[in-house]
Amino acid sequence: MLGISGKRKGLAVLGLDISSTTVKLLELSCAAGKYRVESYAVSSLPADAVIEKNVSNIDGVTNAISNVIAQSRTKLKNAAAAVAGSSVITKMIDMPEGLSEDDMETQLTLEADQYIPYPLEEVAIDFEVQGASEGRPNEVEVLLAACRRETIDARVEAIEGAQLTAKIMDVEAYAMERAFGLIQNQLELEEENTVAVVDIGATMTTLSVLSNGQTIYTREQLFGGKQLTDEIMRRYGLPVEEAGLAKKQGGLPDDYEPEVLSPFKDAVVQQVARSLQFFFSSSQYNDVDYIILAGGVGSMAGLAELVEEKLGTSTAVANPFADMTVSSRVNAVALHKDASAMMISCGLALRSFD
């Protein structure tokens, strides 16, 4: 169920990103190598329905999923969702080449307790052969991924409560990596470029560093757009819904930009710089070639330019849909506004074409 591998070929799935404040749905089709957005929707979650990437209010999440299904008018019934990277233990293991998938699964299950600090009956395990082992003839590298069943089961229960079938449970970092392939083509980035994707959501910022199109580092930190909403509430005495709307639509007093918004943007730049410093200090890298801003905060006007100016690294806002056509039933203006926040749902929807 923990779908790191492409074992389920050619099954059309909805990309369903369950984040801390919203559920995002995306359906893609593909013809002659060109993707098309068939349906999309975003629905807010009740407060604390998802806490630090774990579902704590299943009914609240189910209702939000039902809302996005109704809004999007999709007919698909199979979904791909994801768990956070921090919920997943991954390990690269060398195994004899030529083993059948069943033999490999049996052997990994026997050996898994060496790598996983939980009782095996409490975890879901998946694996994918990565290729020949370096310096070890007749062996292959296998990526083992394990996640606690309760983390997966809560998502599955919420999805099935909305009359969908949870076909694939992916890992957010791998979904982001898949969507990054679209950005890489758009920006004509070289394969060997080292690119930092900074996904700034409502409560969590996730840095993924990719080289040769593969994730080499990921780190989550508690920081996000909710800090701006909280400051608007505090300063202007607004309830949370009004503060969230004002943040998106404007209409706040004249001092908002210099007194509230600018300091928040500076805090975002500091957060990006700090996240990169963690990466540099734990790797042989001391630079990245490109920064991509994703998440709801990533598309904030002027933010990419500010990051580029302060950090001296080319910076762009993620838009996985830039080279896609859009169905007439999709609100293209709303999709464009939400594009930077749709990277994970896009990476999940791309599982349809594995």
PDB file of C-alpha atoms in Angstrom, residues 47-187:
ATOM      1  CA  ALA A  47      -8.948  23.351  12.379  1.00  0.00           C
ATOM      2  CA  ASP A  48      -6.713  20.588  13.733  1.00  0.00           C
ATOM      3  CA  ALA A  49      -8.144  17.900  11.409  1.00  0.00           C
ATOM      4  CA  VAL A  50      -4.532  17.234  10.407  1.00  0.00           C
ATOM      5  CA  ILE A  51      -1.834  17.972  12.993  1.00  0.00           C
ATOM      6  CA  GLU A  52       1.823  17.872  11.890  1.00  0.00           C
ATOM      7  CA  LYS A  53       0.888  15.765   8.837  1.00  0.00           C
ATOM      8  CA  ASN A  54      -1.132  13.183  10.817  1.00  0.00           C
ATOM      9  CA  VAL A  55      -4.909  12.835  10.354  1.00  0.00           C
ATOM     10  CA  SER A  56      -6.588  13.375  13.740  1.00  0.00           C
ATOM     11  CA  ASN A  57     -10.206  14.031  12.619  1.00  0.00           C
ATOM     12  CA  ILE A  58     -11.153  11.402  10.042  1.00  0.00           C
ATOM     13  CA  ASP A  59     -14.719  12.679   9.543  1.00  0.00           C
ATOM     14  CA  GLY A  60     -13.462  16.223   8.928  1.00  0.00           C
ATOM     15  CA  VAL A  61     -11.041  14.986   6.263  1.00  0.00           C
ATOM     16  CA  THR A  62     -13.729  12.768   4.674  1.00  0.00           C
ATOM     17  CA  ASN A  63     -16.079  15.773   4.400  1.00  0.00           C
ATOM     18  CA  ALA A  64     -13.356  17.863   2.725  1.00  0.00           C
ATOM     19  CA  ILE A  65     -12.641  15.024   0.263  1.00  0.00           C
ATOM     20  CA  SER A  66     -16.373  14.764  -0.508  1.00  0.00           C
ATOM     21  CA  ASN A  67     -16.376  18.528  -1.141  1.00  0.00           C
ATOM     22  CA  VAL A  68     -13.510  18.403  -3.650  1.00  0.00           C
ATOM     23  CA  ILE A  69     -15.128  15.458  -5.462  1.00  0.00           C
ATOM     24  CA  ALA A  70     -18.401  17.424  -5.783  1.00  0.00           C
ATOM     25  CA  GLN A  71     -16.646  20.664  -6.813  1.00  0.00           C
ATOM     26  CA  SER A  72     -14.435  18.980  -9.401  1.00  0.00           C
ATOM     27  CA  ARG A  73     -17.218  16.800 -10.884  1.00  0.00           C
ATOM     28  CA  THR A  74     -14.669  14.043 -11.448  1.00  0.00           C
ATOM     29  CA  LYS A  75     -15.915  10.571 -12.329  1.00  0.00           C
ATOM     30  CA  LEU A  76     -12.754   8.762 -11.194  1.00  0.00           C
ATOM     31  CA  LYS A  77     -13.074   6.554  -8.124  1.00  0.00           C
ATOM     32  CA  ASN A  78      -9.436   5.564  -7.513  1.00  0.00           C
ATOM     33  CA  ALA A  79      -7.135   7.868  -5.543  1.00  0.00           C
ATOM     34  CA  ALA A  80      -3.423   8.255  -4.901  1.00  0.00           C
ATOM     35  CA  ALA A  81      -2.552   9.974  -1.616  1.00  0.00           C
ATOM     36  CA  ALA A  82       0.708  10.426   0.302  1.00  0.00           C
ATOM     37  CA  VAL A  83       2.200  10.372   3.775  1.00  0.00           C
ATOM     38  CA  ALA A  84       4.827  12.854   4.940  1.00  0.00           C
ATOM     39  CA  GLY A  85       8.476  11.943   4.544  1.00  0.00           C
ATOM     40  CA  SER A  86       8.913  12.278   8.317  1.00  0.00           C
ATOM     41  CA  SER A  87       6.452   9.366   8.749  1.00  0.00           C
ATOM     42  CA  VAL A  88       8.516   7.058   6.563  1.00  0.00           C
ATOM     43  CA  ILE A  89      11.734   5.167   7.242  1.00  0.00           C
ATOM     44  CA  THR A  90      13.758   4.483   4.093  1.00  0.00           C
ATOM     45  CA  LYS A  91      16.836   2.327   3.738  1.00  0.00           C
ATOM     46  CA  MET A  92      18.948   1.277   0.734  1.00  0.00           C
ATOM     47  CA  ILE A  93      19.755  -2.453   0.874  1.00  0.00           C
ATOM     48  CA  ASP A  94      21.912  -4.652  -1.381  1.00  0.00           C
ATOM     49  CA  MET A  95      20.245  -7.893  -2.494  1.00  0.00           C
ATOM     50  CA  PRO A  96      21.131 -10.696  -4.943  1.00  0.00           C
ATOM     51  CA  GLU A  97      20.052  -9.879  -8.501  1.00  0.00           C
ATOM     52  CA  GLY A  98      17.585 -12.140 -10.284  1.00  0.00           C
ATOM     53  CA  LEU A  99      15.239 -12.619  -7.312  1.00  0.00           C
ATOM     54  CA  SER A 100      11.555 -12.627  -8.180  1.00  0.00           C
ATOM     55  CA  GLU A 101       9.420  -9.890  -6.623  1.00  0.00           C
ATOM     56  CA  ASP A 102       7.840 -12.438  -4.242  1.00  0.00           C
ATOM     57  CA  ASP A 103      11.243 -13.828  -3.163  1.00  0.00           C
ATOM     58  CA  MET A 104      12.554 -10.309  -2.626  1.00  0.00           C
ATOM     59  CA  GLU A 105       9.492  -9.411  -0.537  1.00  0.00           C
ATOM     60  CA  THR A 106       9.937 -12.549   1.597  1.00  0.00           C
ATOM     61  CA  GLN A 107      13.624 -11.841   2.193  1.00  0.00           C
ATOM     62  CA  LEU A 108      13.029  -8.148   2.974  1.00  0.00           C
ATOM     63  CA  THR A 109      10.276  -9.034   5.444  1.00  0.00           C
ATOM     64  CA  LEU A 110      12.664 -11.414   7.224  1.00  0.00           C
ATOM     65  CA  GLU A 111      15.395  -8.751   7.393  1.00  0.00           C
ATOM     66  CA  ALA A 112      13.225  -5.674   7.937  1.00  0.00           C
ATOM     67  CA  ASP A 113      13.313  -5.769  11.727  1.00  0.00           C
ATOM     68  CA  GLN A 114      17.033  -4.854  11.551  1.00  0.00           C
ATOM     69  CA  TYR A 115      16.101  -1.498  10.002  1.00  0.00           C
ATOM     70  CA  ILE A 116      12.674  -0.671  11.466  1.00  0.00           C
ATOM     71  CA  PRO A 117      12.275   0.349  15.140  1.00  0.00           C
ATOM     72  CA  TYR A 118       8.611  -0.792  15.349  1.00  0.00           C
ATOM     73  CA  PRO A 119       7.016  -4.250  15.552  1.00  0.00           C
ATOM     74  CA  LEU A 120       6.588  -5.474  11.950  1.00  0.00           C
ATOM     75  CA  GLU A 121       2.845  -6.044  12.389  1.00  0.00           C
ATOM     76  CA  GLU A 122       2.513  -2.270  13.007  1.00  0.00           C
ATOM     77  CA  VAL A 123       4.159  -1.182   9.729  1.00  0.00           C
ATOM     78  CA  ALA A 124       3.419  -1.248   6.010  1.00  0.00           C
ATOM     79  CA  ILE A 125       6.438  -2.021   3.831  1.00  0.00           C
ATOM     80  CA  ASP A 126       7.174  -1.397   0.158  1.00  0.00           C
ATOM     81  CA  PHE A 127      10.313  -1.651  -1.953  1.00  0.00           C
ATOM     82  CA  GLU A 128      11.685  -0.776  -5.367  1.00  0.00           C
ATOM     83  CA  VAL A 129      14.797  -2.010  -7.173  1.00  0.00           C
ATOM     84  CA  GLN A 130      16.993   1.008  -7.963  1.00  0.00           C
ATOM     85  CA  GLY A 131      19.610  -0.675 -10.179  1.00  0.00           C
ATOM     86  CA  ALA A 132      22.938  -2.504  -9.970  1.00  0.00           C
ATOM     87  CA  SER A 133      24.942  -2.117  -6.736  1.00  0.00           C
ATOM     88  CA  GLU A 134      28.115  -0.092  -7.117  1.00  0.00           C
ATOM     89  CA  GLY A 135      31.157  -2.298  -6.573  1.00  0.00           C
ATOM     90  CA  ARG A 136      29.055  -5.380  -5.777  1.00  0.00           C
ATOM     91  CA  PRO A 137      28.702  -7.677  -8.792  1.00  0.00           C
ATOM     92  CA  ASN A 138      25.529  -9.799  -8.994  1.00  0.00           C
ATOM     93  CA  GLU A 139      23.710  -7.556  -6.514  1.00  0.00           C
ATOM     94  CA  VAL A 140      21.100  -4.833  -6.870  1.00  0.00           C
ATOM     95  CA  GLU A 141      20.277  -1.808  -4.716  1.00  0.00           C
ATOM     96  CA  VAL A 142      16.757  -1.974  -3.284  1.00  0.00           C
ATOM     97  CA  LEU A 143      14.982   0.981  -1.658  1.00  0.00           C
ATOM     98  CA  LEU A 144      12.986  -0.211   1.363  1.00  0.00           C
ATOM     99  CA  ALA A 145      10.266   2.101   2.721  1.00  0.00           C
ATOM    100  CA  ALA A 146       8.242   1.512   5.872  1.00  0.00           C
ATOM    101  CA  CYS A 147       5.481   3.511   7.541  1.00  0.00           C
ATOM    102  CA  ARG A 148       3.335   2.865  10.600  1.00  0.00           C
ATOM    103  CA  ARG A 149       0.019   1.342   9.565  1.00  0.00           C
ATOM    104  CA  GLU A 150      -1.992   3.730  11.761  1.00  0.00           C
ATOM    105  CA  THR A 151      -0.659   6.688   9.717  1.00  0.00           C
ATOM    106  CA  ILE A 152      -1.754   5.039   6.462  1.00  0.00           C
ATOM    107  CA  ASP A 153      -5.008   3.606   7.843  1.00  0.00           C
ATOM    108  CA  ALA A 154      -6.290   7.024   8.959  1.00  0.00           C
ATOM    109  CA  ARG A 155      -5.817   8.392   5.429  1.00  0.00           C
ATOM    110  CA  VAL A 156      -7.359   5.303   3.827  1.00  0.00           C
ATOM    111  CA  GLU A 157     -10.388   5.484   6.153  1.00  0.00           C
ATOM    112  CA  ALA A 158     -10.929   9.175   5.311  1.00  0.00           C
ATOM    113  CA  ILE A 159     -10.653   8.491   1.575  1.00  0.00           C
ATOM    114  CA  GLU A 160     -12.938   5.455   1.636  1.00  0.00           C
ATOM    115  CA  GLY A 161     -15.473   7.400   3.721  1.00  0.00           C
ATOM    116  CA  ALA A 162     -15.814   9.686   0.685  1.00  0.00           C
ATOM    117  CA  GLN A 163     -16.610   6.689  -1.565  1.00  0.00           C
ATOM    118  CA  LEU A 164     -13.187   6.566  -3.214  1.00  0.00           C
ATOM    119  CA  THR A 165     -10.741   3.653  -3.304  1.00  0.00           C
ATOM    120  CA  ALA A 166      -7.261   4.398  -1.954  1.00  0.00           C
ATOM    121  CA  LYS A 167      -5.216   2.611  -4.623  1.00  0.00           C
ATOM    122  CA  ILE A 168      -1.785   4.123  -3.958  1.00  0.00           C
ATOM    123  CA  MET A 169      -0.204   5.493  -0.802  1.00  0.00           C
ATOM    124  CA  ASP A 170       2.910   7.380  -1.872  1.00  0.00           C
ATOM    125  CA  VAL A 171       5.475   9.461   0.013  1.00  0.00           C
ATOM    126  CA  GLU A 172       5.251  13.260  -0.355  1.00  0.00           C
ATOM    127  CA  ALA A 173       8.941  13.572  -1.270  1.00  0.00           C
ATOM    128  CA  TYR A 174       8.522  11.133  -4.193  1.00  0.00           C
ATOM    129  CA  ALA A 175       5.358  12.913  -5.381  1.00  0.00           C
ATOM    130  CA  MET A 176       7.267  16.208  -5.284  1.00  0.00           C
ATOM    131  CA  GLU A 177      10.134  14.610  -7.228  1.00  0.00           C
ATOM    132  CA  ARG A 178       7.730  13.406  -9.934  1.00  0.00           C
ATOM    133  CA  ALA A 179       6.149  16.873 -10.301  1.00  0.00           C
ATOM    134  CA  PHE A 180       9.618  18.446 -10.312  1.00  0.00           C
ATOM    135  CA  GLY A 181      10.283  16.613 -13.598  1.00  0.00           C
ATOM    136  CA  LEU A 182       7.744  18.981 -15.226  1.00  0.00           C
ATOM    137  CA  ILE A 183       9.442  22.079 -13.763  1.00  0.00           C
ATOM    138  CA  GLN A 184      12.861  20.791 -14.822  1.00  0.00           C
ATOM    139  CA  ASN A 185      11.667  20.608 -18.448  1.00  0.00           C
ATOM    140  CA  GLN A 186      10.012  24.046 -18.353  1.00  0.00           C
ATOM    141  CA  LEU A 187      13.077  25.822 -16.959  1.00  0.00           C
TER     142      LEU A 187
END
